[in-house]
XYZ file of C-alpha atoms in Angstrom:
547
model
C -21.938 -5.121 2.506
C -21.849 -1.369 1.490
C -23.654 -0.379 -1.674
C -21.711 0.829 -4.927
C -21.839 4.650 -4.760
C -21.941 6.189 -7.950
C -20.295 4.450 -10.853
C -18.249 5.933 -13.492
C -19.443 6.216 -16.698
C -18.157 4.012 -19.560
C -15.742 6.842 -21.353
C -14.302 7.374 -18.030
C -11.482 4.565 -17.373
C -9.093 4.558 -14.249
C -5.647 5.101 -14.906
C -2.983 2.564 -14.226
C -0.178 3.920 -11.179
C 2.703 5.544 -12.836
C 5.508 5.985 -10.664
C 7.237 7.874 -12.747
C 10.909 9.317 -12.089
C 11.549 11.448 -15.020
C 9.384 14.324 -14.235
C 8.629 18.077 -15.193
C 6.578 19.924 -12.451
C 5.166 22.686 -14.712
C 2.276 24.142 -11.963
C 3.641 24.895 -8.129
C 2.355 22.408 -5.743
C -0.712 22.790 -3.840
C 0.359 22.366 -0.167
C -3.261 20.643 0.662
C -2.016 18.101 3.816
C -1.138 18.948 6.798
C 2.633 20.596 7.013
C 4.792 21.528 9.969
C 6.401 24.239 10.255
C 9.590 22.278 11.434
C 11.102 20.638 13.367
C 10.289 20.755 17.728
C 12.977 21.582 19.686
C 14.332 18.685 20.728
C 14.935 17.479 17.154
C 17.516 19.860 17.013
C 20.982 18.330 16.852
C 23.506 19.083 14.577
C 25.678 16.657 13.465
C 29.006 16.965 14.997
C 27.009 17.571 18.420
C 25.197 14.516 19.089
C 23.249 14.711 22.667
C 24.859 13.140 25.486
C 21.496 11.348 26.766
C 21.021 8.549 23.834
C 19.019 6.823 25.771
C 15.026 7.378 24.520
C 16.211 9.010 21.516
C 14.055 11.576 19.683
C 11.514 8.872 18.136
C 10.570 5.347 18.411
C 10.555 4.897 14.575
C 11.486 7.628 12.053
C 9.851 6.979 9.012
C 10.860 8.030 5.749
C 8.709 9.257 2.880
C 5.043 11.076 2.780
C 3.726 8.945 0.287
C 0.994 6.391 0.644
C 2.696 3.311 2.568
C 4.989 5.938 5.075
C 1.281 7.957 5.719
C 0.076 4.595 6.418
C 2.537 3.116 8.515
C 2.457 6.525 10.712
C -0.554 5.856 11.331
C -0.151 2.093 12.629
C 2.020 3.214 14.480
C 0.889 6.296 16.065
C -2.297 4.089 16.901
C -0.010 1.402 18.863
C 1.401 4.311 20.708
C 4.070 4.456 19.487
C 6.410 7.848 19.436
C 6.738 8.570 15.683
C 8.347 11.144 13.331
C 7.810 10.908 9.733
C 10.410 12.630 7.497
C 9.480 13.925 3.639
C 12.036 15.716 1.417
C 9.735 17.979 -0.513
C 8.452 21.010 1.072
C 4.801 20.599 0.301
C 2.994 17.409 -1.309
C 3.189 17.319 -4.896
C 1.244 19.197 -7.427
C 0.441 16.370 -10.047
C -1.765 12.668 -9.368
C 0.099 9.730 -10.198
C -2.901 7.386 -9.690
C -6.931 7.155 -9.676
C -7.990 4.326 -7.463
C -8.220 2.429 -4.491
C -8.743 -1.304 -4.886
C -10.897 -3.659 -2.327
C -7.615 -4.934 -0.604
C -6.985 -1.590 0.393
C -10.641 -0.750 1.327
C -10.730 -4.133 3.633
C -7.692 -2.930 5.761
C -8.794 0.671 5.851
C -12.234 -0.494 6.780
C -10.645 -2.319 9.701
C -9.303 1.035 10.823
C -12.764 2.883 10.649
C -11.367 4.595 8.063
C -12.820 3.446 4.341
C -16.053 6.209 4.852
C -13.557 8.421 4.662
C -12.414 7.358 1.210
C -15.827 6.390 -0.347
C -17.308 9.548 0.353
C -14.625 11.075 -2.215
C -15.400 9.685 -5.243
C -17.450 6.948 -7.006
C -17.299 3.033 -6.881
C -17.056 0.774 -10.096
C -17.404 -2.706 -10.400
C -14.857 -3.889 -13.047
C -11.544 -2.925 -13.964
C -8.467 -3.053 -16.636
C -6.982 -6.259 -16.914
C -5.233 -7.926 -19.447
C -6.190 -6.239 -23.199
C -9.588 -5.217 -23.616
C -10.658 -7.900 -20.764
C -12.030 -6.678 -17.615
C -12.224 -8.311 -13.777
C -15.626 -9.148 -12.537
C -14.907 -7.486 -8.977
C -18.443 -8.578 -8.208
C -17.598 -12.275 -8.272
C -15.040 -11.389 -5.534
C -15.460 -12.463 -1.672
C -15.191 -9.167 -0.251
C -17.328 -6.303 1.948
C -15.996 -4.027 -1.620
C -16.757 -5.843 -4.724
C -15.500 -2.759 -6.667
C -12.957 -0.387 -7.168
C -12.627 3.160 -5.568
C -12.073 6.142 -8.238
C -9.804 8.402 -6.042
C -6.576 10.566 -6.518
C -3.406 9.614 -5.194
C -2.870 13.057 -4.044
C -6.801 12.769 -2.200
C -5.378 9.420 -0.432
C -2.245 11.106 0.759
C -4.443 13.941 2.021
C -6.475 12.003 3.625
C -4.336 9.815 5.486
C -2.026 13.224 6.344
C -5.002 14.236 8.580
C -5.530 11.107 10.211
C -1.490 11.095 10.741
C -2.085 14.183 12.868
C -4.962 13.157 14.340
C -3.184 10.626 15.721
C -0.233 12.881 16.767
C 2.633 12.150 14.058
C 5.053 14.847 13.260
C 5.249 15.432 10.028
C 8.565 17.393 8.675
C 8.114 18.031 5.177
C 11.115 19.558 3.749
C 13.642 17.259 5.636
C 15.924 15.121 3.320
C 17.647 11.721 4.601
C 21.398 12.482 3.421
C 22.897 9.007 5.845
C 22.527 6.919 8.465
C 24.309 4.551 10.717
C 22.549 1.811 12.789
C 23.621 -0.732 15.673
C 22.035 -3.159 17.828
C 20.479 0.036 20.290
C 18.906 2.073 16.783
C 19.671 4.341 13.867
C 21.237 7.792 13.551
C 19.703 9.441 10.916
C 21.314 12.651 9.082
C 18.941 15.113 7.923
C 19.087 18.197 5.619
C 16.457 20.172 6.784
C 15.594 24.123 5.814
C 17.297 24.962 9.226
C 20.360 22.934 8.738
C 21.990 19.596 8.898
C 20.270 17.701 11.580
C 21.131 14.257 13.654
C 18.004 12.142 14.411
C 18.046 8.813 17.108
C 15.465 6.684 16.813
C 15.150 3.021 17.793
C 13.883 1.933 14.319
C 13.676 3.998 10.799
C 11.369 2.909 8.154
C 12.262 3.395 4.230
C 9.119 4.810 2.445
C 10.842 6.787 0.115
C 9.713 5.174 -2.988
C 11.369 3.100 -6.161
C 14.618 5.346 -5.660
C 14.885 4.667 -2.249
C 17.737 6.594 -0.368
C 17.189 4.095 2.182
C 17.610 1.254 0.631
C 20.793 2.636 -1.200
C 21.825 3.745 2.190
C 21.488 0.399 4.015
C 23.035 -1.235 1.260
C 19.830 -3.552 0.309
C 20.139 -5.065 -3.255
C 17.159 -4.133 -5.093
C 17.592 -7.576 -8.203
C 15.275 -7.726 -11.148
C 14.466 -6.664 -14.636
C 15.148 -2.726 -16.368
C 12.849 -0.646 -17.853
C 12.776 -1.796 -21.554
C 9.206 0.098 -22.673
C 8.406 3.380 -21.565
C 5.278 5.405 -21.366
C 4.987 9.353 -21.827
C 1.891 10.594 -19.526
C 1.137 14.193 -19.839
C -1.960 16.145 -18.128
C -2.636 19.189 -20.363
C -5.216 21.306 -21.705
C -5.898 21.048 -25.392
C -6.749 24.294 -27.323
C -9.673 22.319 -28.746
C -10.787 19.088 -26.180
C -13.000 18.133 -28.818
C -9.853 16.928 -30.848
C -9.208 13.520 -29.081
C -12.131 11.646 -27.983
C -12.409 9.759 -24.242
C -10.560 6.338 -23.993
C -7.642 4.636 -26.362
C -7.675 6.286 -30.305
C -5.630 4.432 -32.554
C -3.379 6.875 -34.551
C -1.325 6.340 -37.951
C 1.752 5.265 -35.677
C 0.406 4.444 -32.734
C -2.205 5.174 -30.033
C -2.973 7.608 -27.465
C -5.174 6.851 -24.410
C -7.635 10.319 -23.144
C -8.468 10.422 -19.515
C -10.732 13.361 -18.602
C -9.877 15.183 -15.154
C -11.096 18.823 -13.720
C -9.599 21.520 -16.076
C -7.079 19.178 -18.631
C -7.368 15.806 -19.638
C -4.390 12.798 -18.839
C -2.519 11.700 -22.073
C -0.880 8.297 -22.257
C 1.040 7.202 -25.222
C 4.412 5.299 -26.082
C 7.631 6.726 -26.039
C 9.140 5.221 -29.344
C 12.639 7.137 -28.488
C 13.495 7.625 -25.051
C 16.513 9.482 -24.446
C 19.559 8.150 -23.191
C 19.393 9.685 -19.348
C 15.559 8.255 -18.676
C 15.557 10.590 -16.141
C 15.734 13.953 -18.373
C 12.531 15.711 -17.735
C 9.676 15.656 -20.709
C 9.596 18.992 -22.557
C 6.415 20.143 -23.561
C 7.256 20.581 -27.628
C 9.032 16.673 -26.992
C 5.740 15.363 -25.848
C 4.223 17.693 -28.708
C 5.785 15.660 -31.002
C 5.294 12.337 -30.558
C 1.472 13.041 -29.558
C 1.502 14.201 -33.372
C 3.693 11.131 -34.842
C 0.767 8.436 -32.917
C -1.722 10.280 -34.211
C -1.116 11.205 -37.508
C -1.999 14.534 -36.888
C -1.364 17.787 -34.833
C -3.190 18.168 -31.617
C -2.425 21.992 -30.284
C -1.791 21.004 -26.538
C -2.545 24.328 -24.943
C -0.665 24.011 -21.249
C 0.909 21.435 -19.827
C 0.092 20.665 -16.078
C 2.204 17.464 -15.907
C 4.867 15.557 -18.082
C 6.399 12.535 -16.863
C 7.998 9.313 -18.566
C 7.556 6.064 -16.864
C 8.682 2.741 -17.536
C 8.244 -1.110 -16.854
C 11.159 -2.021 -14.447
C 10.619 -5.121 -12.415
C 12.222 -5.140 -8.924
C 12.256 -6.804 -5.396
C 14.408 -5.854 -2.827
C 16.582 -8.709 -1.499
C 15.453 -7.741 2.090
C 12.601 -5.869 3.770
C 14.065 -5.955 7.120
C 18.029 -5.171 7.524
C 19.093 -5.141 11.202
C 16.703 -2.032 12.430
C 16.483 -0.796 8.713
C 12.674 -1.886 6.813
C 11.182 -1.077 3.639
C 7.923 -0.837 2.166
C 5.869 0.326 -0.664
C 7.755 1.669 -3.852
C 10.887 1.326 -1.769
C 10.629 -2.502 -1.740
C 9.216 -2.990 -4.723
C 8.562 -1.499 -8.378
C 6.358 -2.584 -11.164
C 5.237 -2.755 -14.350
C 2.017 0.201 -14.054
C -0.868 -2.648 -15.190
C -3.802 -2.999 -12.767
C -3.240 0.427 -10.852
C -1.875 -1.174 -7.535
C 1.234 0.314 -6.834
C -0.961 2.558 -3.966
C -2.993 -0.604 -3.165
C 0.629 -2.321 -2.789
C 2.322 0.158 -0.554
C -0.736 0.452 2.124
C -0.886 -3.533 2.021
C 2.925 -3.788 3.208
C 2.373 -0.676 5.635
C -0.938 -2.091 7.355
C 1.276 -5.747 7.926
C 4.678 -4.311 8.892
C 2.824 -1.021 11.609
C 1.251 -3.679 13.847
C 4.296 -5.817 14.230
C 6.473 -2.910 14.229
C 4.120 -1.297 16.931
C 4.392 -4.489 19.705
C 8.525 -4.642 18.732
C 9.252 -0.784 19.722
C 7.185 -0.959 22.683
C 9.109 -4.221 24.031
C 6.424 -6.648 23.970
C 7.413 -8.617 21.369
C 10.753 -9.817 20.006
C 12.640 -8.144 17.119
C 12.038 -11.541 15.298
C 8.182 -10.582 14.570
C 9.697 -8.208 12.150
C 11.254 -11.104 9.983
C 7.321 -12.426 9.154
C 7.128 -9.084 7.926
C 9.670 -9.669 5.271
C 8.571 -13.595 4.853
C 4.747 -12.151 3.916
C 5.486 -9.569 2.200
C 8.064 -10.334 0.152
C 6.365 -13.152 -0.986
C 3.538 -10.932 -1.894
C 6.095 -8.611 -4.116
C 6.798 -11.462 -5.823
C 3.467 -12.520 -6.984
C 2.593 -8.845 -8.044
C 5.572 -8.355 -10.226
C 4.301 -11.511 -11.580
C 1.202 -10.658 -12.094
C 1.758 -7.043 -13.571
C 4.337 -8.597 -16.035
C 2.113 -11.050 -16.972
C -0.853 -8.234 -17.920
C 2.029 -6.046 -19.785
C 2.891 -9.249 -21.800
C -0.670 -10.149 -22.762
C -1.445 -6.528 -23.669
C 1.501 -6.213 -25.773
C 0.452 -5.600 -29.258
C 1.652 -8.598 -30.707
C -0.668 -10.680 -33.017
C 0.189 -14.035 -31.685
C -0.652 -13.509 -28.292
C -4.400 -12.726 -29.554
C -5.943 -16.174 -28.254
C -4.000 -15.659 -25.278
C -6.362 -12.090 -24.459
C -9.403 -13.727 -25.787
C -8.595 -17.007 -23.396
C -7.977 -14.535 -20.486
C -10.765 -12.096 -21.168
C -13.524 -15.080 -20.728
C -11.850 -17.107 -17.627
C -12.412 -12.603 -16.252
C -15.814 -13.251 -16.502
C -16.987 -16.772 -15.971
C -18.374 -17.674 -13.348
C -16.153 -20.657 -11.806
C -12.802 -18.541 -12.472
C -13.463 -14.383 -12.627
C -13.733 -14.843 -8.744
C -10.106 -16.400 -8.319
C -8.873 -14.043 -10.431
C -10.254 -10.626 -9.367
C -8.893 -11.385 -5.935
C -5.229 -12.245 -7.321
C -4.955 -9.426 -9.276
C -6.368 -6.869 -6.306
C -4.833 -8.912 -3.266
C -8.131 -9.917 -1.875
C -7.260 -13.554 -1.714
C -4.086 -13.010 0.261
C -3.422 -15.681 2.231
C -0.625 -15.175 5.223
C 0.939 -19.040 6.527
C 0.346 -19.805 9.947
C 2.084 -21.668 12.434
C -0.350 -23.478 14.794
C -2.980 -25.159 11.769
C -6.622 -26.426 12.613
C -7.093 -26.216 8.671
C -10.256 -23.767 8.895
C -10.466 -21.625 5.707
C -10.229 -18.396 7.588
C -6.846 -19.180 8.678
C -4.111 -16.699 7.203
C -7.334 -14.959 5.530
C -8.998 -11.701 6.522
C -12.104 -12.790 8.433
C -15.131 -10.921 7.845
C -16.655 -8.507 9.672
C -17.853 -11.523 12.583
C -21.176 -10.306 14.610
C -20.328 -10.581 18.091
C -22.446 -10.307 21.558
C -22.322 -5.785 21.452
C -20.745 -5.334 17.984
C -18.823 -6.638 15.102
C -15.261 -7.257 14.800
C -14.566 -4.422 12.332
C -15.352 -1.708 14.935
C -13.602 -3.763 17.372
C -10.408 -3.706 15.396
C -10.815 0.083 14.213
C -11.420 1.062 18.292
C -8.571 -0.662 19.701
C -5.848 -1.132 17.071
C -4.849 -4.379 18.796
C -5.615 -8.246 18.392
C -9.208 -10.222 19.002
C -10.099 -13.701 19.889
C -13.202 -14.427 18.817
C -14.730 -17.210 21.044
C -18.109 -19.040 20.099
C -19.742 -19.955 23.685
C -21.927 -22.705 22.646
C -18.615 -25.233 22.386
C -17.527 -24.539 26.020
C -14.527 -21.902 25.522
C -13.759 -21.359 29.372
C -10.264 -22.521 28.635
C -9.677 -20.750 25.983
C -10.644 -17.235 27.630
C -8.133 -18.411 30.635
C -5.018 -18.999 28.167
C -5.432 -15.563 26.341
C -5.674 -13.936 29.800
C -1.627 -13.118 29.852
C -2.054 -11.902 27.103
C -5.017 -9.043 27.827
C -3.139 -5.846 26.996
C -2.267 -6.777 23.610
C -5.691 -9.262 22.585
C -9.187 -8.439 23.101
C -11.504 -11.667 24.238
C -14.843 -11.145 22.799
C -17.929 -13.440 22.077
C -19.382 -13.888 19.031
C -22.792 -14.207 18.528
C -24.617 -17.641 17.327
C -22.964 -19.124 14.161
C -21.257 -16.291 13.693
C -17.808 -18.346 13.772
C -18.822 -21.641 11.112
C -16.846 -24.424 11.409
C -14.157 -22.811 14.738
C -15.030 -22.276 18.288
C -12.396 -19.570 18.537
C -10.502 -17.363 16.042
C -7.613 -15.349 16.995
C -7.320 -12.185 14.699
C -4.296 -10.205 14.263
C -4.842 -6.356 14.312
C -4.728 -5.944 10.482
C -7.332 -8.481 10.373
C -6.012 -11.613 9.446
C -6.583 -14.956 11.351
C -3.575 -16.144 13.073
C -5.067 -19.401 14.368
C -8.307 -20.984 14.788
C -9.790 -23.728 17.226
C -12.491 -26.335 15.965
C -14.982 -28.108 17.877
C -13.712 -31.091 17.457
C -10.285 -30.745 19.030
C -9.671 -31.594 22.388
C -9.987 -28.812 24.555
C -6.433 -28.965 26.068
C -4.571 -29.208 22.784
C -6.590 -26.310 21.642
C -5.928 -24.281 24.527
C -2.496 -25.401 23.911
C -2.013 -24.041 20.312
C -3.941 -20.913 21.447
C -1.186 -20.043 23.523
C 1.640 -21.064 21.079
C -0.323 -18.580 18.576
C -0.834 -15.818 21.223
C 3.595 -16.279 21.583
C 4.594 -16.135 18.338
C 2.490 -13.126 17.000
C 1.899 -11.240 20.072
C 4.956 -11.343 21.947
C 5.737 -13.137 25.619
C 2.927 -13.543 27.863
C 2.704 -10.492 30.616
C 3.799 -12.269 34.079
């Protein structure tokens, strides 16, 4: 387990995600991840002049949308070698930060990419966060390699995962806008706007990315059911001609309260918006957020310059389907939320790191196009659960007097001891649990195993190094048939031994590449009907054996 770098300090709270729509962009963006300069050659079609040769197509999967889950998902799928083009409409990434943190969810997956150094060396670690009210998670009490939370910009994530994008050899085309698309049963045609004309784009698979206002998801016709906005939220990030006005953390006004976030050069804002207009999406005006700072407080606050205003509210929605023919979605575009616990980010690189491994073994042929519906059976289910959960927080924190034994209930089941466990890992996704199809009943199965010792390493390297699958085998319970069953099924699975007790309770574990376990053996099975699920597992998540 990693130590807790630095922690913040207790007048500096993370900020909840706020994917907001209605937005004014009062600084020019800062163009800080990598950028192309357009689009190669062969990506060159216009649209009444389709090539002739359809046959390869100019990508494998086209994904849609720079943000956190389409970064991600480049990247799975750049690692499974897979030919990938990633399409964003605005020129440059964006000059505001919607979001401050990384939760341990996302910190287990990225640590089984060799990747979560990356994103603890950028900021510091703390071991609690918001929850319900003025209650607070006990992240310590959770079963997890990252018993805290990450403090981290949304625009430092994207950056981040930009460079390992192109590391990996995606090309991203910022400045490229989806305007339609038509699929069949051999891929999608995508139509592009792009800053050197209308484009036409083949690829066998295209990804929606593209956040809560999804063009792809309008395009493919997915219905997108649940609950409208019915509170919204004004967040501005300004500079005050005196910071000394509003202190650090939530001030209670006359008519309402306002909630100070410090940042480098301005601080973050966050109150209601008693009056929304009638368009949500008209931009916030600087004198408009002026004025009903001033009517929570009381008071006037001179708000010197305004960096950022943006209204956000808490909508509630699912999307009916995550896969549609050769159409997926994932992040934002699948789902939207209410903003409590920060994990819209957390969210979008959970649905990414499931769908790019699957996605991966289905565009390269190994596996059938059916792998993609456990995509939508997991993570749908998991959409489900966190609107649930981040309606349930709004509710609780709602200021309404009768719900008061409600907070106080909730804020001590967040920090005993038999119950702040089971609920620091609901809230964060830590305790996601993924069915499987072939059941010993070992705990680890449909879990994220640990980071297992084996004979020359440990399973997280393993996973980071190879981007595939792992069966774990413990030698001491006679395994020999278990080593010949996964041999078909060598390109895709990696047979290692574990070291001495390192597997409790299994004498195999078969880990998928995002680091759940698929299946596990136990002792006292017979050896031939364990060898015998092994190879039912191995089908159904890893494709046909290789004859």
């Amino acid at each position: 387990m990693r130590s807790s770098r630095a922690s913040w300090n207790g007048r500096r709270p993370l900020m909840p995600d706020t994917p907001a729509p209605a937005t004014a962009r009062l600084e020019q963006p800062s163009p800080n991840a990598p950028v192309s300069s357009g689009p190669p050659t062969a990506l060159r079609s216009p649209i009444p002049a389709p090539p002739a040769d359809t046959s390869d197509g100019d990508a494998d999967v086209l994904v849609v949308g720079a943000g956190p889950a389409g970064l991600m998902l480049a990247c799975e799928l750049a690692l499974g070698k897979v030919r990938t083009v990633l399409l964003e409409r605005h020129p440059a990434p964006p000059g505001f930060c919607r979001g401050f943190n990384l939760n341990a969810r996302s910190l287990e997956l990225l640590d089984r990419r060799g990747l979560a150094d990356r994103f603890l060396a950028e900021g510091p670690t703390v071991p609690t966060t918001a929850f319900a009210g003025a209650a607070r998670l006990n992240l310590a009490a959770m079963r997890t390699e990252h018993p805290y939370v990450l403090g981290i910009a949304q625009t430092r994530v994207e950056e981040l995962l930009a460079e390992r994008a192109v590391e990996l050899g995606v090309r991203i085309l910022r400045g490229h806008r989806l305007t339609g698309l038509r699929q069949d049963d051999s891929g999608v045609r995508a139509e592009v706007d792009s800053p050197d004309g209308r484009m036409l784009l083949r690829s066998g698979w295209l990804a929606g990315c593209d956040g809560g206002r999804s063009t792809v998801r309008k395009l493919a016709r997915i219905g997108f059911p649940g609950t409208p906005a019915r509170r919204f939220t004004l967040l501005g990030d300004v500079v005050l001609a005196d910071p000394q006005t509003i202190p650090f953390g939530v001030t209670a006004g006359a008519n309402g309260t306002v909630f100070a976030i410090p940042r480098p050069g301005h601080v973050r804002l966050i109150t209601d918006d008693p009056q929304p207009p009638e368009n949500r999406d008209e931009p916030v005006t600087l004198p408009g957020f002026q004025n009903v700072l001033d009517r929570a407080l009381g008071r006037h606050v001179e708000i010197a310059e305004a960096h950022w205003l943006t209204r956000f509210g808490d909508a509630a929605r699912l999307a009916e389907q995550l896969r549609h023919g050769r159409v997926l979605l994932a992040g934002d575009a699948a789902h939207i939320h209410p903003p409590a616990g920060a994990i819209g980010v957390n969210a979008a690189i959970d649905d990414a790191m499931n769908l790019g491994w699957k996605l991966a073994l289905v565009a390269r042929g190994q596996a059938p196009e059916s792998l993609l519906d456990t995509y939508h059976a997991e993570r749908h289910a998991a959409g489900a659960r966190l609107l649930r959960n981040t309606q349930a927080q709004m509710l609780v924190a709602a200021e309404d007097e009768r719900l008061a034994p409600v907070r106080e209930l909730l804020a001590e089941l967040a920090q005993a001891e038999e119950t702040a466990g089971y609920l620091a890992e609901e809230i964060t996704g830590v305790g996601t649990r993924y069915p499987v199809h072939h059941s010993s009943g070992h705990p680890w199965e449909g879990r994220m195993v640990p980071d297992v010792p084996l004979e020359r390493d440990s399973l997280l390297p393993l996973l980071a190094r190879t981007g595939g699958g792992a069966l774990l085998v413990d030698e001491s319970t006679g395994t020999d048939s278990l080593r010949e069953a996964a041999k078909p099924w060598a390109d895709r699975v990696t047979v290692v031994s574990a070291r001495p007790d390192g597997l409790p309770g299994a004498c195999a574990v078969l880990v998928r590449p995002d680091g759940h376990a698929a299946w596990a053996g136990t002792p006292s099975a017979p050896h031939p009907t364990t060898a015998q699920q092994l190879r039912g597992a191995l089908h159904d998540w890893f494709g046909p054996r290789q004859e």
